mmCIF file of C-alpha atoms in Angstrom:
data_model
loop_
_atom_site.group_PDB
_atom_site.id
_atom_site.type_symbol
_atom_site.label_atom_id
_atom_site.label_comp_id
_atom_site.label_asym_id
_atom_site.label_seq_id
_atom_site.Cartn_x
_atom_site.Cartn_y
_atom_site.Cartn_z
ATOM 1 C CA MET G 25 2.031 -27.037 -61.682
ATOM 2 C CA SER G 26 5.135 -28.792 -60.368
ATOM 3 C CA GLN G 27 4.826 -30.970 -57.297
ATOM 4 C CA LEU G 28 7.330 -32.086 -54.702
ATOM 5 C CA PRO G 29 8.170 -35.782 -54.972
ATOM 6 C CA GLU G 30 6.316 -37.848 -52.421
ATOM 7 C CA GLN G 31 8.392 -39.656 -49.834
ATOM 8 C CA SER G 32 7.824 -43.371 -49.713
ATOM 9 C CA ALA G 33 5.647 -44.333 -46.787
ATOM 10 C CA ARG G 34 7.883 -47.400 -46.399
ATOM 11 C CA THR G 35 10.970 -45.247 -45.655
ATOM 12 C CA SER G 36 11.857 -45.688 -41.983
ATOM 13 C CA VAL G 37 14.465 -44.237 -39.699
ATOM 14 C CA PRO G 38 17.093 -46.840 -38.750
ATOM 15 C CA THR G 39 17.122 -47.743 -35.059
ATOM 16 C CA SER G 40 19.673 -49.175 -32.661
ATOM 17 C CA ALA G 41 17.796 -52.485 -32.986
ATOM 18 C CA ASP G 42 18.558 -52.481 -36.721
ATOM 19 C CA VAL G 43 22.232 -51.860 -35.972
ATOM 20 C CA ALA G 44 22.249 -54.639 -33.376
ATOM 21 C CA ARG G 45 20.741 -57.135 -35.861
ATOM 22 C CA ALA G 46 23.190 -56.138 -38.605
ATOM 23 C CA ALA G 47 26.184 -56.421 -36.278
ATOM 24 C CA GLY G 48 24.951 -59.561 -34.486
ATOM 25 C CA VAL G 49 25.122 -57.957 -31.019
ATOM 26 C CA SER G 50 22.705 -56.728 -28.357
ATOM 27 C CA ARG G 51 21.197 -53.220 -28.313
ATOM 28 C CA ALA G 52 23.108 -52.596 -25.081
ATOM 29 C CA THR G 53 26.372 -53.295 -26.895
ATOM 30 C CA VAL G 54 25.389 -50.856 -29.655
ATOM 31 C CA SER G 55 24.703 -48.210 -27.014
ATOM 32 C CA TYR G 56 28.025 -48.834 -25.265
ATOM 33 C CA VAL G 57 29.986 -48.636 -28.507
ATOM 34 C CA LEU G 58 28.299 -45.587 -30.053
ATOM 35 C CA ASN G 59 28.390 -43.660 -26.779
ATOM 36 C CA ASP G 60 32.104 -44.485 -26.324
ATOM 37 C CA ASN G 61 31.444 -46.163 -22.992
ATOM 38 C CA THR G 62 34.771 -47.593 -21.851
ATOM 39 C CA THR G 63 33.543 -49.041 -18.536
ATOM 40 C CA VAL G 64 32.284 -52.175 -20.323
ATOM 41 C CA ARG G 65 34.820 -54.496 -21.938
ATOM 42 C CA ILE G 66 34.046 -54.874 -25.636
ATOM 43 C CA SER G 67 36.560 -56.215 -28.132
ATOM 44 C CA ASP G 68 37.973 -53.960 -30.821
ATOM 45 C CA ALA G 69 36.570 -56.251 -33.496
ATOM 46 C CA THR G 70 33.041 -55.909 -32.086
ATOM 47 C CA ARG G 71 33.398 -52.135 -31.849
ATOM 48 C CA ARG G 72 34.477 -51.977 -35.488
ATOM 49 C CA ARG G 73 31.585 -54.203 -36.536
ATOM 50 C CA VAL G 74 29.018 -52.052 -34.696
ATOM 51 C CA ARG G 75 30.371 -48.814 -36.141
ATOM 52 C CA ALA G 76 30.438 -50.289 -39.654
ATOM 53 C CA ALA G 77 26.813 -51.427 -39.308
ATOM 54 C CA ALA G 78 25.743 -47.995 -38.044
ATOM 55 C CA PHE G 79 27.561 -46.334 -40.953
ATOM 56 C CA ASP G 80 26.034 -48.638 -43.554
ATOM 57 C CA LEU G 81 22.514 -48.125 -42.189
ATOM 58 C CA GLY G 82 22.944 -44.365 -41.749
ATOM 59 C CA TYR G 83 22.102 -44.650 -38.067
ATOM 60 C CA VAL G 84 22.786 -41.773 -35.670
ATOM 61 C CA PRO G 85 21.863 -41.753 -31.951
ATOM 62 C CA HIS G 86 18.823 -39.728 -30.903
ATOM 63 C CA ALA G 87 20.199 -36.741 -28.999
ATOM 64 C CA ALA G 88 17.031 -36.140 -26.949
ATOM 65 C CA ALA G 89 16.805 -39.784 -25.900
ATOM 66 C CA ARG G 90 20.483 -39.831 -24.954
ATOM 67 C CA SER G 91 19.960 -36.657 -22.876
ATOM 68 C CA LEU G 92 17.039 -38.282 -21.028
ATOM 69 C CA ARG G 93 19.158 -41.314 -20.165
ATOM 70 C CA ALA G 94 22.106 -39.209 -19.017
ATOM 71 C CA GLY G 95 20.008 -36.642 -17.170
ATOM 72 C CA HIS G 96 21.517 -33.796 -19.215
ATOM 73 C CA SER G 97 22.444 -32.963 -22.785
ATOM 74 C CA ARG G 98 25.897 -32.719 -24.316
ATOM 75 C CA MET G 99 24.933 -29.508 -26.085
ATOM 76 C CA VAL G 100 26.989 -26.345 -25.671
ATOM 77 C CA LEU G 101 25.072 -23.324 -26.930
ATOM 78 C CA LEU G 102 26.883 -20.426 -28.610
ATOM 79 C CA PRO G 103 24.419 -17.534 -29.050
ATOM 80 C CA ALA G 104 25.261 -15.507 -32.144
ATOM 81 C CA ALA G 105 26.703 -12.067 -31.405
ATOM 82 C CA HIS G 106 24.768 -9.021 -32.573
ATOM 83 C CA LEU G 107 27.989 -7.089 -33.146
ATOM 84 C CA PRO G 108 30.715 -7.417 -35.772
ATOM 85 C CA ALA G 109 33.216 -10.007 -34.536
ATOM 86 C CA GLY G 110 36.919 -9.352 -34.977
ATOM 87 C CA LEU G 111 39.360 -11.926 -36.310
ATOM 88 C CA LEU G 112 40.562 -12.696 -32.785
ATOM 89 C CA GLN G 113 37.058 -13.544 -31.588
ATOM 90 C CA GLN G 114 36.285 -15.521 -34.746
ATOM 91 C CA ARG G 115 39.414 -17.629 -34.255
ATOM 92 C CA PHE G 116 38.495 -18.159 -30.610
ATOM 93 C CA PHE G 117 35.054 -19.551 -31.434
ATOM 94 C CA THR G 118 36.353 -21.682 -34.316
ATOM 95 C CA ASP G 119 38.981 -23.284 -32.066
ATOM 96 C CA LEU G 120 36.483 -23.633 -29.218
ATOM 97 C CA GLN G 121 34.013 -25.531 -31.400
ATOM 98 C CA SER G 122 36.696 -27.934 -32.638
ATOM 99 C CA ASP G 123 38.001 -28.583 -29.131
ATOM 100 C CA LEU G 124 34.517 -29.104 -27.680
ATOM 101 C CA ARG G 125 33.699 -31.573 -30.442
ATOM 102 C CA ARG G 126 36.805 -33.594 -29.566
ATOM 103 C CA LEU G 127 35.437 -33.751 -26.003
ATOM 104 C CA ASP G 128 32.180 -35.222 -27.392
ATOM 105 C CA TYR G 129 30.046 -32.077 -27.012
ATOM 106 C CA THR G 130 27.576 -30.968 -29.649
ATOM 107 C CA VAL G 131 28.016 -27.265 -30.389
ATOM 108 C CA VAL G 132 24.918 -25.352 -31.501
ATOM 109 C CA GLN G 133 24.886 -21.729 -32.625
ATOM 110 C CA CYS G 134 21.670 -19.850 -31.933
ATOM 111 C CA GLY G 135 20.516 -16.518 -33.311
ATOM 112 C CA SER G 136 18.522 -14.156 -31.125
ATOM 113 C CA ALA G 137 18.281 -10.981 -33.201
ATOM 114 C CA GLY G 138 15.031 -9.130 -32.570
ATOM 115 C CA LEU G 139 14.531 -10.679 -29.126
ATOM 116 C CA ASP G 140 14.847 -8.789 -25.867
ATOM 117 C CA ALA G 141 17.037 -10.163 -23.081
ATOM 118 C CA ASP G 142 14.350 -12.317 -21.424
ATOM 119 C CA GLU G 143 12.984 -13.655 -24.718
ATOM 120 C CA ALA G 144 16.462 -14.610 -25.915
ATOM 121 C CA VAL G 145 17.348 -16.452 -22.712
ATOM 122 C CA ARG G 146 13.985 -18.253 -22.734
ATOM 123 C CA ALA G 147 14.693 -19.468 -26.283
ATOM 124 C CA TRP G 148 18.122 -20.746 -25.215
ATOM 125 C CA ALA G 149 16.710 -22.453 -22.126
ATOM 126 C CA GLU G 150 14.146 -24.331 -24.247
ATOM 127 C CA LEU G 151 17.035 -26.145 -25.952
ATOM 128 C CA ARG G 152 18.239 -27.471 -22.567
ATOM 129 C CA PRO G 153 21.979 -26.888 -23.157
ATOM 130 C CA VAL G 154 24.463 -28.222 -20.655
ATOM 131 C CA ALA G 155 26.532 -25.037 -21.081
ATOM 132 C CA VAL G 156 26.132 -21.604 -22.675
ATOM 133 C CA VAL G 157 28.996 -19.398 -23.903
ATOM 134 C CA ALA G 158 27.600 -15.909 -24.568
ATOM 135 C CA PRO G 159 29.776 -13.416 -26.493
ATOM 136 C CA GLY G 160 29.892 -9.704 -25.727
ATOM 137 C CA GLY G 161 26.836 -7.789 -26.893
ATOM 138 C CA VAL G 162 24.443 -10.708 -26.321
ATOM 139 C CA PRO G 163 21.918 -9.756 -23.627
ATOM 140 C CA LEU G 164 22.567 -11.692 -20.444
ATOM 141 C CA THR G 165 21.498 -10.681 -16.937
ATOM 142 C CA PRO G 166 21.657 -12.339 -13.493
ATOM 143 C CA HIS G 167 17.952 -13.196 -13.913
ATOM 144 C CA GLY G 168 18.671 -14.851 -17.276
ATOM 145 C CA ILE G 169 21.600 -16.787 -15.819
ATOM 146 C CA GLY G 170 19.283 -18.149 -13.119
ATOM 147 C CA MET G 171 16.754 -19.202 -15.766
ATOM 148 C CA LEU G 172 19.423 -21.091 -17.718
ATOM 149 C CA THR G 173 20.703 -22.786 -14.574
ATOM 150 C CA ARG G 174 17.212 -23.909 -13.555
ATOM 151 C CA SER G 175 16.665 -25.341 -17.052
ATOM 152 C CA GLY G 176 19.716 -27.583 -16.687
ATOM 153 C CA ALA G 177 22.731 -25.517 -17.761
ATOM 154 C CA LYS G 178 25.616 -26.535 -15.540
ATOM 155 C CA ALA G 179 27.864 -23.715 -16.739
ATOM 156 C CA VAL G 180 27.059 -20.246 -18.080
ATOM 157 C CA ILE G 181 30.105 -18.415 -19.415
ATOM 158 C CA THR G 182 30.375 -14.903 -20.816
ATOM 159 C CA LEU G 183 33.040 -13.718 -23.249
ATOM 160 C CA GLY G 184 33.376 -9.949 -23.325
ATOM 161 C CA PRO G 185 34.840 -6.761 -21.877
ATOM 162 C CA GLN G 186 33.058 -7.146 -18.529
ATOM 163 C CA PRO G 187 31.848 -10.097 -16.428
ATOM 164 C CA VAL G 188 28.166 -10.602 -15.621
ATOM 165 C CA GLU G 189 27.123 -11.310 -12.055
ATOM 166 C CA GLY G 190 26.486 -15.003 -11.489
ATOM 167 C CA ALA G 191 28.285 -16.264 -14.613
ATOM 168 C CA HIS G 192 31.789 -17.520 -15.216
ATOM 169 C CA ALA G 193 33.688 -14.913 -17.207
ATOM 170 C CA LEU G 194 36.246 -15.031 -19.983
ATOM 171 C CA VAL G 195 37.203 -11.356 -19.921
ATOM 172 C CA LEU G 196 38.589 -9.480 -22.912
ATOM 173 C CA ASP G 197 39.575 -6.284 -21.107
ATOM 174 C CA GLN G 198 39.670 -3.722 -23.917
ATOM 175 C CA ARG G 199 41.385 -1.203 -21.638
ATOM 176 C CA GLU G 200 44.584 -3.159 -22.275
ATOM 177 C CA VAL G 201 44.358 -2.254 -25.977
ATOM 178 C CA GLY G 202 43.980 1.491 -25.425
ATOM 179 C CA GLY G 203 46.589 1.431 -22.680
ATOM 180 C CA SER G 204 49.153 -0.274 -24.906
ATOM 181 C CA ALA G 205 48.606 2.239 -27.720
ATOM 182 C CA ALA G 206 48.880 5.235 -25.381
ATOM 183 C CA ARG G 207 51.972 3.829 -23.685
ATOM 184 C CA HIS G 208 53.680 3.467 -27.068
ATOM 185 C CA LEU G 209 52.792 7.007 -28.148
ATOM 186 C CA LEU G 210 53.986 8.471 -24.853
ATOM 187 C CA PHE G 211 57.276 6.581 -25.221
ATOM 188 C CA ARG G 212 57.662 8.134 -28.681
ATOM 189 C CA GLY G 213 57.311 11.599 -27.116
ATOM 190 C CA ARG G 214 53.727 12.301 -28.195
ATOM 191 C CA ARG G 215 51.712 14.333 -25.707
ATOM 192 C CA ARG G 216 48.465 15.316 -27.491
ATOM 193 C CA ILE G 217 46.728 12.045 -28.275
ATOM 194 C CA GLY G 218 43.444 11.675 -30.145
ATOM 195 C CA VAL G 219 41.385 8.499 -29.679
ATOM 196 C CA VAL G 220 38.931 7.599 -32.442
ATOM 197 C CA MET G 221 35.456 6.696 -31.160
ATOM 198 C CA PRO G 222 33.514 4.855 -33.898
ATOM 199 C CA GLN G 223 29.936 5.997 -34.339
ATOM 200 C CA GLU G 224 28.687 2.678 -35.725
ATOM 201 C CA PRO G 225 26.045 1.007 -33.500
ATOM 202 C CA GLY G 226 27.311 -1.405 -30.859
ATOM 203 C CA LEU G 227 31.015 -0.591 -31.085
ATOM 204 C CA GLY G 228 30.872 1.513 -27.928
ATOM 205 C CA LEU G 229 31.108 -1.756 -25.999
ATOM 206 C CA PHE G 230 34.732 -1.936 -27.182
ATOM 207 C CA SER G 231 35.683 1.684 -27.931
ATOM 208 C CA GLN G 232 34.723 3.118 -24.536
ATOM 209 C CA PRO G 233 36.995 0.765 -22.557
ATOM 210 C CA ARG G 234 39.812 1.402 -25.048
ATOM 211 C CA LEU G 235 39.433 5.142 -24.413
ATOM 212 C CA GLU G 236 39.439 4.479 -20.657
ATOM 213 C CA GLY G 237 42.639 2.477 -21.008
ATOM 214 C CA ALA G 238 44.349 5.316 -22.863
ATOM 215 C CA LEU G 239 43.185 7.845 -20.279
ATOM 216 C CA ARG G 240 44.405 5.638 -17.430
ATOM 217 C CA GLU G 241 47.833 5.275 -19.026
ATOM 218 C CA VAL G 242 48.198 9.007 -19.647
ATOM 219 C CA GLU G 243 47.148 9.885 -16.106
ATOM 220 C CA ALA G 244 49.587 7.347 -14.655
ATOM 221 C CA SER G 245 52.455 8.755 -16.749
ATOM 222 C CA ALA G 246 52.220 12.203 -15.123
ATOM 223 C CA VAL G 247 53.999 13.854 -18.088
ATOM 224 C CA GLY G 248 51.335 16.459 -18.819
ATOM 225 C CA ALA G 249 49.863 14.673 -21.816
ATOM 226 C CA ARG G 250 46.186 14.882 -22.801
ATOM 227 C CA VAL G 251 43.687 12.639 -24.544
ATOM 228 C CA GLN G 252 40.869 13.830 -26.812
ATOM 229 C CA PRO G 253 38.041 11.573 -28.014
ATOM 230 C CA LEU G 254 37.357 11.873 -31.748
ATOM 231 C CA PRO G 255 33.919 10.726 -33.012
ATOM 232 C CA LEU G 256 34.252 9.175 -36.467
ATOM 233 C CA ARG G 257 31.924 7.280 -38.790
ATOM 234 C CA TYR G 258 33.401 4.621 -41.048
ATOM 235 C CA GLU G 259 32.923 6.822 -44.107
ATOM 236 C CA GLU G 260 35.350 8.763 -46.293
ATOM 237 C CA GLU G 261 33.292 11.913 -45.854
ATOM 238 C CA SER G 262 33.462 11.701 -42.050
ATOM 239 C CA ALA G 263 37.229 11.044 -42.150
ATOM 240 C CA GLY G 264 37.717 13.964 -44.548
ATOM 241 C CA GLU G 265 35.834 16.310 -42.222
ATOM 242 C CA LEU G 266 38.005 15.246 -39.287
ATOM 243 C CA ALA G 267 41.221 15.642 -41.297
ATOM 244 C CA ALA G 268 40.158 19.113 -42.472
ATOM 245 C CA ARG G 269 40.159 20.414 -38.886
ATOM 246 C CA TRP G 270 43.107 18.324 -37.693
ATOM 247 C CA ARG G 271 45.592 21.157 -37.284
ATOM 248 C CA ALA G 272 43.033 23.198 -35.365
ATOM 249 C CA LEU G 273 42.723 20.301 -32.905
ATOM 250 C CA GLY G 274 46.433 20.543 -32.128
ATOM 251 C CA LEU G 275 46.972 16.776 -31.912
ATOM 252 C CA ASP G 276 50.325 15.123 -32.568
ATOM 253 C CA SER G 277 49.106 11.507 -32.552
ATOM 254 C CA VAL G 278 46.053 9.291 -32.720
ATOM 255 C CA PHE G 279 44.979 5.840 -31.601
ATOM 256 C CA ALA G 280 42.450 5.017 -34.293
ATOM 257 C CA TYR G 281 40.423 2.243 -32.517
ATOM 258 C CA ASP G 282 41.471 -0.464 -34.990
ATOM 259 C CA ASP G 283 43.427 -0.908 -38.217
ATOM 260 C CA GLU G 284 40.455 -0.248 -40.488
ATOM 261 C CA TYR G 285 39.707 3.114 -38.901
ATOM 262 C CA ALA G 286 43.441 3.862 -38.860
ATOM 263 C CA MET G 287 43.726 3.247 -42.619
ATOM 264 C CA LEU G 288 40.604 5.339 -43.282
ATOM 265 C CA LEU G 289 41.972 8.244 -41.265
ATOM 266 C CA MET G 290 45.519 7.978 -42.651
ATOM 267 C CA ARG G 291 44.172 8.321 -46.193
ATOM 268 C CA ALA G 292 42.190 11.400 -45.191
ATOM 269 C CA LEU G 293 45.184 12.936 -43.392
ATOM 270 C CA HIS G 294 47.345 12.353 -46.461
ATOM 271 C CA ASP G 295 44.739 14.024 -48.698
ATOM 272 C CA ALA G 296 44.707 16.992 -46.304
ATOM 273 C CA GLY G 297 48.504 17.359 -46.563
ATOM 274 C CA ILE G 298 49.230 16.141 -43.042
ATOM 275 C CA GLU G 299 52.341 13.987 -42.904
ATOM 276 C CA VAL G 300 52.356 10.704 -41.006
ATOM 277 C CA PRO G 301 54.267 10.351 -38.731
ATOM 278 C CA ALA G 302 56.072 13.731 -38.944
ATOM 279 C CA GLU G 303 53.000 15.766 -37.937
ATOM 280 C CA THR G 304 50.809 13.000 -36.554
ATOM 281 C CA ALA G 305 51.679 9.487 -35.397
ATOM 282 C CA VAL G 306 49.005 6.853 -36.054
ATOM 283 C CA VAL G 307 48.402 3.569 -34.228
ATOM 284 C CA GLY G 308 45.667 1.027 -35.032
ATOM 285 C CA ALA G 309 44.709 -2.281 -33.429
ATOM 286 C CA GLY G 310 44.333 -5.802 -34.761
ATOM 287 C CA ASP G 311 47.636 -6.010 -36.665
ATOM 288 C CA LEU G 312 46.029 -6.751 -40.025
ATOM 289 C CA MET G 313 48.252 -7.770 -42.923
ATOM 290 C CA LEU G 314 46.783 -4.933 -44.987
ATOM 291 C CA GLY G 315 48.180 -2.408 -42.516
ATOM 292 C CA ARG G 316 51.675 -3.747 -43.099
ATOM 293 C CA LEU G 317 51.293 -3.156 -46.830
ATOM 294 C CA LEU G 318 50.613 0.568 -46.383
ATOM 295 C CA ARG G 319 53.293 3.212 -46.777
ATOM 296 C CA PRO G 320 54.093 4.213 -44.111
ATOM 297 C CA ARG G 321 53.546 0.819 -42.553
ATOM 298 C CA LEU G 322 50.925 0.933 -39.811
ATOM 299 C CA SER G 323 51.852 0.554 -36.149
ATOM 300 C CA SER G 324 49.229 -1.596 -34.482
ATOM 301 C CA VAL G 325 48.252 -3.169 -31.166
ATOM 302 C CA ARG G 326 48.560 -6.929 -31.559
ATOM 303 C CA MET G 327 46.026 -8.851 -29.477
ATOM 304 C CA GLU G 328 46.349 -12.453 -28.352
ATOM 305 C CA LEU G 329 44.335 -14.768 -26.129
ATOM 306 C CA ALA G 330 46.103 -16.633 -23.371
ATOM 307 C CA THR G 331 44.605 -19.006 -20.795
ATOM 308 C CA GLY G 332 46.044 -21.264 -18.149
ATOM 309 C CA GLN G 333 43.674 -24.008 -19.327
ATOM 310 C CA PRO G 334 42.230 -24.423 -22.848
ATOM 311 C CA PRO G 335 38.690 -22.934 -22.817
ATOM 312 C CA ALA G 336 37.035 -26.191 -23.951
ATOM 313 C CA GLU G 337 38.706 -28.106 -21.132
ATOM 314 C CA MET G 338 37.639 -25.389 -18.695
ATOM 315 C CA ILE G 339 34.010 -25.698 -19.874
ATOM 316 C CA ASP G 340 34.174 -29.483 -19.538
ATOM 317 C CA ARG G 341 35.518 -29.111 -15.989
ATOM 318 C CA LEU G 342 32.746 -26.662 -15.042
ATOM 319 C CA VAL G 343 30.109 -29.020 -16.484
ATOM 320 C CA ARG G 344 31.484 -32.015 -14.594
ATOM 321 C CA HIS G 345 31.873 -30.059 -11.340
ATOM 322 C CA PRO G 346 29.048 -27.488 -11.262
ATOM 323 C CA GLY G 347 28.035 -25.287 -8.369
ATOM 324 C CA GLY G 348 31.308 -23.541 -7.610
ATOM 325 C CA ALA G 349 31.828 -19.802 -7.286
ATOM 326 C CA PRO G 350 31.925 -17.900 -10.606
ATOM 327 C CA GLU G 351 35.400 -17.924 -12.121
ATOM 328 C CA ARG G 352 37.072 -15.033 -13.909
ATOM 329 C CA HIS G 353 39.793 -15.566 -16.501
ATOM 330 C CA ASP G 354 41.445 -12.568 -18.168
ATOM 331 C CA LEU G 355 42.278 -13.685 -21.703
ATOM 332 C CA LEU G 356 43.448 -10.610 -23.574
ATOM 333 C CA ARG G 357 47.124 -9.816 -24.000
ATOM 334 C CA ALA G 358 47.979 -6.649 -25.928
ATOM 335 C CA ARG G 359 51.259 -5.182 -27.161
ATOM 336 C CA THR G 360 51.957 -2.496 -29.716
ATOM 337 C CA VAL G 361 54.012 -3.477 -32.755
ATOM 338 C CA ALA G 362 55.946 -0.345 -33.760
ATOM 339 C CA ARG G 363 56.228 0.447 -37.466
ATOM 340 C CA GLU G 364 56.708 3.554 -39.594
ATOM 341 C CA SER G 365 53.368 5.294 -38.891
ATOM 342 C CA SER G 366 54.372 6.124 -35.316
#
């Protein structure tokens, strides 16, 4: 039977005292250098010597000990979303992590699948983060926000379609997406607009506000147009069934939730002999490259994030100056890029 190799009992974890001896400085100097403390004057040569000694020894500061000395951690917690994340949201979190790291924060992603709202928040609070950025679909309530704050979180921020009471909010108002698509179709003279409502679990968080945005735009236009929700599963069979009764629905256009659903439905409409855009205009969302390779090329709502202050800098400001009223920042900008499908 194979055995795991035994670790040498003599192996020890390098300490700041080891670094100090190797560099010929005090432990206080090691702490100042490795924590980037600029209030104490230390020569560049000494700083280089300390960092070289730490690198050679494989020394890294103890995060828990550093948190005890500072009175708080430098950890920003990013709970993992339970829903599929779009490219826009993925880019946001990738950029956020890089920017936070440059500000000397440690970013930790935490899964909470299978936990209810209170259990998830309790697990986050146990890590004692200085800030939490919770994406849409992650359970967060005013009670949970209070628990995180009492455990030491100086800033709790939500990223999603709606703010949560008591938390700072980075709002991705999905109504802007549906409104932009409907506005484009109305401008093109379409008056009977279908809106695809995905039947996959969790997507209602995004599809319902997009439908509301389309309805709001149509009502504001006062041109006698109508909007019809269209339930659709992300399956060829479901798309084929919808296309088979398309003419009976009497629709002249469709906002298909996103580019993937748009491409699925366009294929089914083509198979059913329904011409796009002559009989039915199609608009997606997300502006994927694949949609531009279709024939006809897919019109799509392009989404961008825009903030007055970079999100990482905003989080740093909220951590350094806690206790203010919850802030709301609307991030989502949406505009429809017109192509051949509409």
